[in-house]
Amino acid sequence: MAARTIDALLADGVRGRRVFLRADLNVPLKDGTVGDDTRIRATLPTLRRLLDAGARVLVASHLGRPKGKPDPKYSLAPVAARLGELLGRPVAFTPECVGPEAEAAAAKLRDGDALLLENLRFHAEEEKNEPGFAAALARLADVYVNDAFGTAHRAHASTAGIVPLVARAAAGDLLRGELEQLRRVLEPERPFLCLLGGAKVSDKLAVIEAMAQRADVVGVGGAMAYTFLRAQGKPVGKSLVEPERETDARRVLAAAQAAGHPLLLPVDHVVAQELAAGAPERVVKEIPDGWLGVDIGPETAARFAAEAARARTIFWNGPMGVFEIDAFAKGTEAVARAVAASGAHSVVGGGDSLAAVNKLGLGARISHLSTGGGASLEFVEGRELPGVAALERAR
Ligand code: ADP
Ligand code: MG
């Protein structure tokens, strides 16, 4: 069954009901204030609709990696302040997410009020999906809404365990929108181009393997490409490689070949003598000893761009080079421009990939910028996301 939507929830009526809204407010903090607030803004539509309908909303999220115990560095208190500013009405903050203090705060809410609970990950039980902790969360509300797409691939107490314990559960508008966009990647209009880059093969091996079967063309750039090139016996100099992944890389190369869509690996490279701005650099076909690959070369970028121009569906995750350094950002930029210019349904995911696209001001020309890097990868790989599965099975 499909997950219940906010529309269905509002049609049932939420006035006076307590709603537990699991959001992804995992924003960067600097000196106790919120840096980039994209994630807070992303969940505002869902929150506003609930509050306007008279719900009493308890917002919950994780922030950072506090290691299962309270750590003031990861307090959500500054996020409550920013959330209130963006919402245009105050958002109370409760320094606990379960127990008597949280329950008392929940009981005091009036129709249309919102409060933010302290970081869920101050309790180790959250990530362990411990049933007692899920029950403690469930006691706070009788309606549950999940809008945290970025953690939907985790079976945690607040994303999975709580769901069967509440009277009603629904997918928020952000989560629903993500799933709609990503389903178009899972059932693509063809040709379907998948572009993968970034630092580590180990992060993305599973998705490359799945895409080698599913996509018409898979282009691989970024540091990941060097492990594949090395697996083919090509010189990679002192490029970033994961030798322990070479066997896997060889298997994926063979499987892609057998499926009739051999991986498109870089045919030229920007190499540098060290990974630093201003380091000597040049474009080569073969990586010389003592040099490292820092970006795809212009011929590779043109090839990827030509594929983007032909594609009807594009999924892109991972920069093509060390884009943080301007001299090594040309490949990522060329790919970003080609994806933006393409008439394809284009989805870009991954924190660094989004940063690269936004830095170039191309965000508005991409069909969908996914707020969940890991979650979007697992979804397009064809895996079930525990947070989504829980909603689909919910009452
Ligand atoms: P995303 O956040 O979009 O999922 P990743 O985190 O997987 O992307 O990868 C982004 C990182 O990969 C960037 O910091 C970038 O500098 C790095 N990277 C890309 N190409 C290379 C390369 N050739 N050598 C070293 N690092 C690279
Ligand atoms: Mg990243």
CSV table of C-alpha atoms and ligand atoms in Angstrom, one decimal:
chain,number,residue,atom,x,y,z
A,1,MET,CA,0.0,0.0,0.0
A,2,ALA,CA,1.2,3.5,-0.7
A,3,ALA,CA,2.0,5.7,2.3
A,4,ARG,CA,-0.7,8.0,3.5
A,5,THR,CA,-0.3,11.6,2.4
A,6,ILE,CA,-0.6,14.9,4.2
A,7,ASP,CA,-3.7,15.5,2.1
A,8,ALA,CA,-5.4,12.4,3.5
A,9,LEU,CA,-4.3,13.3,7.0
A,10,LEU,CA,-5.8,16.7,6.7
A,11,ALA,CA,-9.0,15.3,5.2
A,12,ASP,CA,-9.3,13.1,8.3
A,13,GLY,CA,-8.8,16.2,10.5
A,14,VAL,CA,-5.8,17.0,12.7
A,15,ARG,CA,-7.2,19.9,14.7
A,16,GLY,CA,-6.3,19.5,18.4
A,17,ARG,CA,-4.3,16.3,17.7
A,18,ARG,CA,-0.7,15.9,18.6
A,19,VAL,CA,1.5,15.2,15.6
A,20,PHE,CA,5.1,13.9,15.9
A,21,LEU,CA,6.9,15.3,12.8
A,22,ARG,CA,10.2,13.5,12.1
A,23,ALA,CA,12.2,16.0,10.1
A,24,ASP,CA,15.8,16.2,8.9
A,25,LEU,CA,17.1,19.3,10.6
A,26,ASN,CA,20.7,18.1,10.5
A,27,VAL,CA,22.1,21.5,9.5
A,28,PRO,CA,25.6,22.8,9.9
A,29,LEU,CA,26.2,24.8,13.1
A,30,LYS,CA,28.9,27.4,13.5
A,31,ASP,CA,29.5,29.2,16.9
A,32,GLY,CA,26.1,28.2,18.1
A,33,THR,CA,24.1,29.5,15.1
A,34,VAL,CA,22.7,27.8,12.0
A,35,GLY,CA,24.8,28.0,8.8
A,36,ASP,CA,23.1,26.8,5.7
A,37,ASP,CA,19.4,26.4,6.5
A,38,THR,CA,18.2,24.6,3.4
A,39,ARG,CA,17.1,21.6,5.3
A,40,ILE,CA,15.0,23.7,7.7
A,41,ARG,CA,13.3,25.4,4.8
A,42,ALA,CA,12.7,22.1,3.0
A,43,THR,CA,10.4,20.8,5.7
A,44,LEU,CA,8.5,24.1,6.2
A,45,PRO,CA,5.6,23.3,3.7
A,46,THR,CA,4.7,20.2,5.7
A,47,LEU,CA,5.0,21.9,9.0
A,48,ARG,CA,2.9,24.9,7.9
A,49,ARG,CA,0.1,22.8,6.5
A,50,LEU,CA,-0.1,20.8,9.8
A,51,LEU,CA,-0.1,24.0,12.0
A,52,ASP,CA,-2.6,25.8,9.7
A,53,ALA,CA,-4.9,22.8,10.1
A,54,GLY,CA,-4.8,23.2,13.9
A,55,ALA,CA,-2.4,20.4,14.7
A,56,ARG,CA,-0.1,20.5,17.8
A,57,VAL,CA,3.2,19.6,16.3
A,58,LEU,CA,6.3,18.1,18.0
A,59,VAL,CA,9.2,18.3,15.6
A,60,ALA,CA,12.0,15.8,16.1
A,61,SER,CA,15.4,15.4,14.4
A,62,HIS,CA,18.9,14.3,14.8
A,63,LEU,CA,21.9,16.6,14.4
A,64,GLY,CA,25.5,15.4,13.8
A,65,ARG,CA,26.9,12.4,15.5
A,66,PRO,CA,26.7,12.9,19.3
A,67,LYS,CA,27.6,9.2,20.0
A,68,GLY,CA,24.4,8.3,21.9
A,69,LYS,CA,24.7,10.8,24.8
A,70,PRO,CA,24.0,14.5,25.3
A,71,ASP,CA,26.6,16.8,23.9
A,72,PRO,CA,25.8,20.6,23.9
A,73,LYS,CA,27.8,20.9,20.6
A,74,TYR,CA,25.0,19.1,18.9
A,75,SER,CA,22.0,20.7,20.6
A,76,LEU,CA,19.1,21.6,18.4
A,77,ALA,CA,18.3,24.8,20.5
A,78,PRO,CA,19.7,27.1,17.7
A,79,VAL,CA,17.6,25.3,15.2
A,80,ALA,CA,14.4,26.1,17.2
A,81,ALA,CA,15.3,29.8,17.0
A,82,ARG,CA,15.8,29.7,13.2
A,83,LEU,CA,12.7,27.5,12.6
A,84,GLY,CA,10.7,30.1,14.5
A,85,GLU,CA,12.1,33.0,12.4
A,86,LEU,CA,11.4,31.1,9.1
A,87,LEU,CA,7.9,30.1,10.3
A,88,GLY,CA,7.1,33.6,11.6
A,89,ARG,CA,5.9,32.3,14.9
A,90,PRO,CA,7.8,31.2,18.0
A,91,VAL,CA,8.8,27.5,18.3
A,92,ALA,CA,9.4,26.3,21.8
A,93,PHE,CA,12.4,24.1,22.5
A,94,THR,CA,12.3,21.1,24.9
A,95,PRO,CA,15.7,20.0,26.1
A,96,GLU,CA,14.6,16.3,26.1
A,97,CYS,CA,13.0,14.2,23.4
A,98,VAL,CA,11.4,11.6,25.7
A,99,GLY,CA,10.3,11.3,29.3
A,100,PRO,CA,8.3,13.5,31.8
A,101,GLU,CA,9.7,16.8,30.6
A,102,ALA,CA,8.9,16.1,26.9
A,103,GLU,CA,5.5,14.7,27.8
A,104,ALA,CA,4.7,17.8,30.0
A,105,ALA,CA,5.7,20.1,27.1
A,106,ALA,CA,3.6,18.1,24.7
A,107,ALA,CA,0.6,18.4,27.0
A,108,LYS,CA,0.8,22.2,27.1
A,109,LEU,CA,0.7,22.7,23.3
A,110,ARG,CA,-2.3,24.4,21.9
A,111,ASP,CA,-3.9,24.1,18.5
A,112,GLY,CA,-1.4,25.5,15.9
A,113,ASP,CA,1.6,25.4,18.2
A,114,ALA,CA,4.9,23.8,17.4
A,115,LEU,CA,7.8,22.7,19.6
A,116,LEU,CA,11.2,21.3,18.8
A,117,LEU,CA,12.5,18.3,20.8
A,118,GLU,CA,16.2,17.9,21.6
A,119,ASN,CA,18.4,15.8,19.4
A,120,LEU,CA,17.1,12.2,19.1
A,121,ARG,CA,20.7,10.9,18.9
A,122,PHE,CA,21.4,12.0,22.5
A,123,HIS,CA,20.0,8.6,23.2
A,124,ALA,CA,21.9,5.5,21.8
A,125,GLU,CA,18.5,3.7,21.6
A,126,GLU,CA,17.5,5.9,18.7
A,127,GLU,CA,19.9,4.4,16.2
A,128,LYS,CA,19.5,0.9,17.7
A,129,ASN,CA,15.7,1.2,17.1
A,130,GLU,CA,15.2,0.1,20.7
A,131,PRO,CA,11.5,-0.8,21.2
A,132,GLY,CA,11.2,1.0,24.6
A,133,PHE,CA,12.6,4.2,23.2
A,134,ALA,CA,10.3,4.0,20.2
A,135,ALA,CA,7.4,3.6,22.6
A,136,ALA,CA,8.5,6.6,24.6
A,137,LEU,CA,8.5,8.7,21.5
A,138,ALA,CA,5.1,7.3,20.5
A,139,ARG,CA,3.6,8.4,23.8
A,140,LEU,CA,4.1,12.0,22.8
A,141,ALA,CA,1.6,12.0,20.0
A,142,ASP,CA,-1.1,10.0,18.3
A,143,VAL,CA,-0.3,11.0,14.7
A,144,TYR,CA,3.1,10.5,13.1
A,145,VAL,CA,4.5,12.3,10.0
A,146,ASN,CA,7.9,11.5,8.4
A,147,ASP,CA,9.4,14.2,6.3
A,148,ALA,CA,13.0,13.1,6.9
A,149,PHE,CA,14.0,11.7,3.5
A,150,GLY,CA,17.7,12.0,4.3
A,151,THR,CA,17.3,9.3,7.1
A,152,ALA,CA,14.6,7.2,5.4
A,153,HIS,CA,17.3,4.6,4.6
A,154,ARG,CA,17.9,4.0,8.3
A,155,ALA,CA,15.7,1.8,10.5
A,156,HIS,CA,15.9,4.0,13.6
A,157,ALA,CA,13.3,4.4,16.5
A,158,SER,CA,12.1,7.7,15.1
A,159,THR,CA,11.9,6.5,11.5
A,160,ALA,CA,10.7,2.9,11.8
A,161,GLY,CA,10.1,1.7,15.4
A,162,ILE,CA,7.6,4.4,16.3
A,163,VAL,CA,5.4,3.9,13.2
A,164,PRO,CA,3.3,0.9,14.2
A,165,LEU,CA,2.8,2.4,17.7
A,166,VAL,CA,0.8,5.4,16.6
A,167,ALA,CA,-2.8,5.7,15.5
A,168,ARG,CA,-2.0,7.3,12.1
A,169,ALA,CA,1.1,7.7,10.1
A,170,ALA,CA,1.8,9.7,6.9
A,171,ALA,CA,4.6,10.8,4.6
A,172,GLY,CA,5.3,14.6,4.6
A,173,ASP,CA,5.3,16.6,1.4
A,174,LEU,CA,9.1,16.6,1.2
A,175,LEU,CA,9.4,12.8,1.6
A,176,ARG,CA,6.5,12.3,-0.9
A,177,GLY,CA,8.1,14.6,-3.4
A,178,GLU,CA,11.4,12.9,-3.2
A,179,LEU,CA,9.8,9.5,-3.8
A,180,GLU,CA,7.9,10.8,-6.8
A,181,GLN,CA,11.0,12.2,-8.4
A,182,LEU,CA,13.2,9.2,-7.6
A,183,ARG,CA,10.6,6.8,-8.9
A,184,ARG,CA,11.1,8.4,-12.3
A,185,VAL,CA,14.7,7.3,-12.0
A,186,LEU,CA,13.7,3.8,-11.0
A,187,GLU,CA,11.4,3.5,-14.0
A,188,PRO,CA,13.2,5.8,-16.4
A,189,GLU,CA,12.3,7.2,-19.7
A,190,ARG,CA,15.2,6.1,-22.0
A,191,PRO,CA,18.0,6.7,-22.7
A,192,PHE,CA,18.9,6.7,-19.0
A,193,LEU,CA,22.3,8.1,-18.1
A,194,CYS,CA,23.8,7.6,-14.7
A,195,LEU,CA,26.8,9.7,-13.7
A,196,LEU,CA,28.7,8.7,-10.6
A,197,GLY,CA,31.7,10.4,-9.1
A,198,GLY,CA,33.0,11.4,-5.7
A,199,ALA,CA,35.8,10.2,-3.4
A,200,LYS,CA,35.2,6.6,-2.5
A,201,VAL,CA,34.4,3.5,-4.5
A,202,SER,CA,33.3,1.7,-1.4
A,203,ASP,CA,30.5,4.2,-0.8
A,204,LYS,CA,29.1,3.8,-4.3
A,205,LEU,CA,30.0,0.3,-5.5
A,206,ALA,CA,26.5,-1.1,-4.9
A,207,VAL,CA,24.9,1.7,-6.9
A,208,ILE,CA,27.4,1.4,-9.8
A,209,GLU,CA,26.7,-2.4,-9.8
A,210,ALA,CA,22.9,-1.8,-9.9
A,211,MET,CA,23.2,0.9,-12.5
A,212,ALA,CA,25.4,-1.2,-14.8
A,213,GLN,CA,22.3,-3.3,-15.2
A,214,ARG,CA,19.6,-0.7,-15.2
A,215,ALA,CA,21.0,2.4,-17.0
A,216,ASP,CA,21.8,2.7,-20.7
A,217,VAL,CA,25.0,4.5,-20.0
A,218,VAL,CA,27.0,4.7,-16.7
A,219,GLY,CA,29.8,7.4,-16.7
A,220,VAL,CA,32.2,7.1,-13.8
A,221,GLY,CA,34.4,10.1,-12.7
A,222,GLY,CA,35.9,11.5,-9.5
A,223,ALA,CA,38.5,9.6,-7.5
A,224,MET,CA,36.4,6.4,-7.9
A,225,ALA,CA,37.4,6.1,-11.5
A,226,TYR,CA,41.0,5.4,-10.6
A,227,THR,CA,40.2,2.2,-8.7
A,228,PHE,CA,38.5,1.0,-11.9
A,229,LEU,CA,41.4,2.1,-14.1
A,230,ARG,CA,43.8,0.4,-11.8
A,231,ALA,CA,41.7,-2.8,-12.0
A,232,GLN,CA,42.1,-2.6,-15.7
A,233,GLY,CA,45.9,-2.5,-15.3
A,234,LYS,CA,46.2,1.2,-16.2
A,235,PRO,CA,48.7,3.5,-14.5
A,236,VAL,CA,47.1,5.8,-11.8
A,237,GLY,CA,50.2,7.4,-10.3
A,238,LYS,CA,49.5,8.5,-6.8
A,239,SER,CA,45.8,9.0,-7.3
A,240,LEU,CA,43.4,8.2,-4.5
A,241,VAL,CA,42.6,4.5,-5.0
A,242,GLU,CA,41.1,1.7,-2.8
A,243,PRO,CA,43.2,-1.3,-3.6
A,244,GLU,CA,41.0,-3.5,-1.4
A,245,ARG,CA,38.1,-2.8,-3.8
A,246,GLU,CA,40.0,-3.8,-7.0
A,247,THR,CA,38.4,-7.2,-7.1
A,248,ASP,CA,34.9,-5.7,-6.8
A,249,ALA,CA,35.8,-3.2,-9.4
A,250,ARG,CA,36.9,-5.9,-11.8
A,251,ARG,CA,33.6,-7.8,-11.2
A,252,VAL,CA,31.5,-4.7,-11.9
A,253,LEU,CA,33.4,-4.0,-15.1
A,254,ALA,CA,32.8,-7.5,-16.3
A,255,ALA,CA,29.1,-7.4,-15.4
A,256,ALA,CA,28.6,-4.1,-17.1
A,257,GLN,CA,30.4,-5.4,-20.2
A,258,ALA,CA,28.2,-8.5,-20.1
A,259,ALA,CA,25.0,-6.4,-19.8
A,260,GLY,CA,26.0,-4.6,-23.0
A,261,HIS,CA,26.7,-1.3,-21.3
A,262,PRO,CA,30.4,-1.1,-20.5
A,263,LEU,CA,31.2,1.6,-17.9
A,264,LEU,CA,32.4,4.9,-19.4
A,265,LEU,CA,35.6,5.6,-17.6
A,266,PRO,CA,37.7,8.7,-18.1
A,267,VAL,CA,39.9,8.7,-21.2
A,268,ASP,CA,41.8,11.8,-20.1
A,269,HIS,CA,42.6,13.4,-16.8
A,270,VAL,CA,43.7,16.6,-15.1
A,271,VAL,CA,46.6,15.6,-13.0
A,272,ALA,CA,48.5,17.6,-10.4
A,273,GLN,CA,51.7,17.0,-8.4
A,274,GLU,CA,49.8,17.5,-5.2
A,275,LEU,CA,46.3,18.1,-4.0
A,276,ALA,CA,46.5,21.8,-3.5
A,277,ALA,CA,45.5,25.0,-5.2
A,278,GLY,CA,48.3,26.3,-7.4
A,279,ALA,CA,50.0,22.9,-7.7
A,280,PRO,CA,51.5,22.2,-11.1
A,281,GLU,CA,48.9,20.6,-13.3
A,282,ARG,CA,48.3,19.3,-16.8
A,283,VAL,CA,46.0,17.3,-19.0
A,284,VAL,CA,47.1,13.7,-19.8
A,285,LYS,CA,45.8,10.5,-21.4
A,286,GLU,CA,47.8,8.4,-19.1
A,287,ILE,CA,48.6,9.3,-15.5
A,288,PRO,CA,52.4,9.6,-15.0
A,289,ASP,CA,54.2,8.4,-11.9
A,290,GLY,CA,54.3,10.9,-9.1
A,291,TRP,CA,51.2,12.7,-10.3
A,292,LEU,CA,47.6,12.3,-9.1
A,293,GLY,CA,44.3,12.5,-11.0
A,294,VAL,CA,42.2,15.5,-9.7
A,295,ASP,CA,39.5,15.9,-12.4
A,296,ILE,CA,38.3,14.3,-15.6
A,297,GLY,CA,39.9,15.7,-18.7
A,298,PRO,CA,38.1,17.8,-21.4
A,299,GLU,CA,37.6,14.9,-23.8
A,300,THR,CA,35.9,12.8,-21.0
A,301,ALA,CA,33.8,15.8,-20.0
A,302,ALA,CA,32.7,16.3,-23.6
A,303,ARG,CA,31.8,12.6,-23.9
A,304,PHE,CA,29.7,12.8,-20.7
A,305,ALA,CA,28.1,16.0,-21.9
A,306,ALA,CA,27.1,14.4,-25.2
A,307,GLU,CA,25.5,11.5,-23.3
A,308,ALA,CA,23.6,14.1,-21.2
A,309,ALA,CA,22.3,15.8,-24.3
A,310,ARG,CA,20.9,12.5,-25.7
A,311,ALA,CA,19.4,11.3,-22.4
A,312,ARG,CA,15.8,11.4,-21.3
A,313,THR,CA,16.6,10.6,-17.7
A,314,ILE,CA,19.7,11.5,-15.8
A,315,PHE,CA,20.8,10.6,-12.3
A,316,TRP,CA,24.0,12.2,-11.1
A,317,ASN,CA,25.8,11.7,-7.7
A,318,GLY,CA,29.3,12.7,-6.9
A,319,PRO,CA,31.6,15.4,-8.3
A,320,MET,CA,33.9,14.6,-11.2
A,321,GLY,CA,36.9,16.0,-9.5
A,322,VAL,CA,38.2,18.0,-6.5
A,323,PHE,CA,35.7,20.8,-7.3
A,324,GLU,CA,36.5,22.6,-4.1
A,325,ILE,CA,39.7,23.8,-5.8
A,326,ASP,CA,38.8,26.0,-8.8
A,327,ALA,CA,41.5,24.7,-11.1
A,328,PHE,CA,40.2,21.1,-10.6
A,329,ALA,CA,36.5,22.0,-11.0
A,330,LYS,CA,36.2,22.2,-14.8
A,331,GLY,CA,35.0,18.6,-15.3
A,332,THR,CA,32.3,18.9,-12.6
A,333,GLU,CA,31.3,22.3,-14.1
A,334,ALA,CA,31.1,20.9,-17.7
A,335,VAL,CA,29.0,18.0,-16.5
A,336,ALA,CA,26.7,20.3,-14.4
A,337,ARG,CA,26.2,22.6,-17.3
A,338,ALA,CA,25.3,19.7,-19.6
A,339,VAL,CA,22.9,18.2,-17.1
A,340,ALA,CA,21.2,21.5,-16.6
A,341,ALA,CA,21.0,22.1,-20.4
A,342,SER,CA,19.6,18.7,-21.1
A,343,GLY,CA,15.9,18.1,-21.8
A,344,ALA,CA,16.1,15.0,-19.6
A,345,HIS,CA,14.4,14.5,-16.3
A,346,SER,CA,17.4,15.2,-14.1
A,347,VAL,CA,18.0,14.2,-10.5
A,348,VAL,CA,21.1,15.2,-8.6
A,349,GLY,CA,21.9,13.9,-5.1
A,350,GLY,CA,24.7,14.1,-2.6
A,351,GLY,CA,25.8,16.9,-0.4
A,352,ASP,CA,28.9,17.8,-2.4
A,353,SER,CA,27.2,17.4,-5.7
A,354,LEU,CA,24.4,19.8,-4.7
A,355,ALA,CA,27.1,22.2,-3.4
A,356,ALA,CA,28.8,22.1,-6.8
A,357,VAL,CA,25.5,22.7,-8.7
A,358,ASN,CA,24.4,25.5,-6.4
A,359,LYS,CA,27.9,27.2,-6.6
A,360,LEU,CA,27.4,27.4,-10.3
A,361,GLY,CA,23.8,28.8,-9.9
A,362,LEU,CA,22.4,25.9,-11.9
A,363,GLY,CA,20.0,24.5,-9.2
A,364,ALA,CA,16.9,25.8,-10.8
A,365,ARG,CA,17.7,24.1,-14.1
A,366,ILE,CA,17.9,20.6,-12.6
A,367,SER,CA,14.5,18.8,-12.3
A,368,HIS,CA,15.1,17.6,-8.8
A,369,LEU,CA,17.8,18.2,-6.2
A,370,SER,CA,17.6,15.4,-3.7
A,371,THR,CA,17.9,16.3,0.0
A,372,GLY,CA,19.2,12.8,0.8
A,373,GLY,CA,22.5,11.6,-0.6
A,374,GLY,CA,22.7,8.1,0.9
A,375,ALA,CA,18.9,7.6,0.8
A,376,SER,CA,18.6,8.6,-2.9
A,377,LEU,CA,21.5,6.1,-3.7
A,378,GLU,CA,19.8,3.2,-1.9
A,379,PHE,CA,16.4,4.1,-3.5
A,380,VAL,CA,17.7,4.1,-7.1
A,381,GLU,CA,19.7,1.0,-6.4
A,382,GLY,CA,16.2,-0.6,-6.0
A,383,ARG,CA,16.5,-1.2,-2.2
A,384,GLU,CA,13.6,-0.8,0.1
A,385,LEU,CA,14.0,2.2,2.5
A,386,PRO,CA,13.0,1.2,6.0
A,387,GLY,CA,11.4,4.6,6.8
A,388,VAL,CA,9.3,4.4,3.7
A,389,ALA,CA,8.4,0.7,4.1
A,390,ALA,CA,7.2,1.4,7.7
A,391,LEU,CA,4.8,4.1,6.4
A,392,GLU,CA,3.6,1.8,3.6
A,393,ARG,CA,2.7,-0.9,6.2
A,394,ALA,CA,1.2,1.6,8.6
A,395,ARG,CA,-2.4,2.0,9.7
B,1,ADP,P1,28.5,13.6,-2.6
B,1,ADP,O1,28.6,14.4,-1.3
B,1,ADP,O2,27.9,14.4,-3.7
B,1,ADP,O3,27.8,12.3,-2.4
B,1,ADP,P2,31.1,12.5,-2.3
B,1,ADP,O4,31.1,12.9,-0.8
B,1,ADP,O5,31.0,11.0,-2.6
B,1,ADP,O6,30.0,13.3,-3.1
B,1,ADP,O7,32.4,13.0,-2.9
B,1,ADP,C1,32.8,14.3,-2.9
B,1,ADP,C2,34.3,14.5,-2.7
B,1,ADP,O8,35.0,13.7,-3.6
B,1,ADP,C3,34.7,15.9,-2.8
B,1,ADP,O9,35.2,16.4,-1.6
B,1,ADP,C4,35.8,15.9,-3.9
B,1,ADP,O10,36.9,16.7,-3.6
B,1,ADP,C5,36.2,14.4,-3.9
B,1,ADP,N1,36.9,14.0,-5.1
B,1,ADP,C6,36.4,14.0,-6.3
B,1,ADP,N2,37.3,13.6,-7.2
B,1,ADP,C7,38.4,13.4,-6.5
B,1,ADP,C8,39.8,13.1,-6.9
B,1,ADP,N3,40.1,12.8,-8.2
B,1,ADP,N4,40.7,12.9,-5.9
B,1,ADP,C9,40.3,13.2,-4.6
B,1,ADP,N5,39.1,13.5,-4.2
B,1,ADP,C10,38.2,13.7,-5.2
B,2,MG,MG,29.9,14.1,0.4
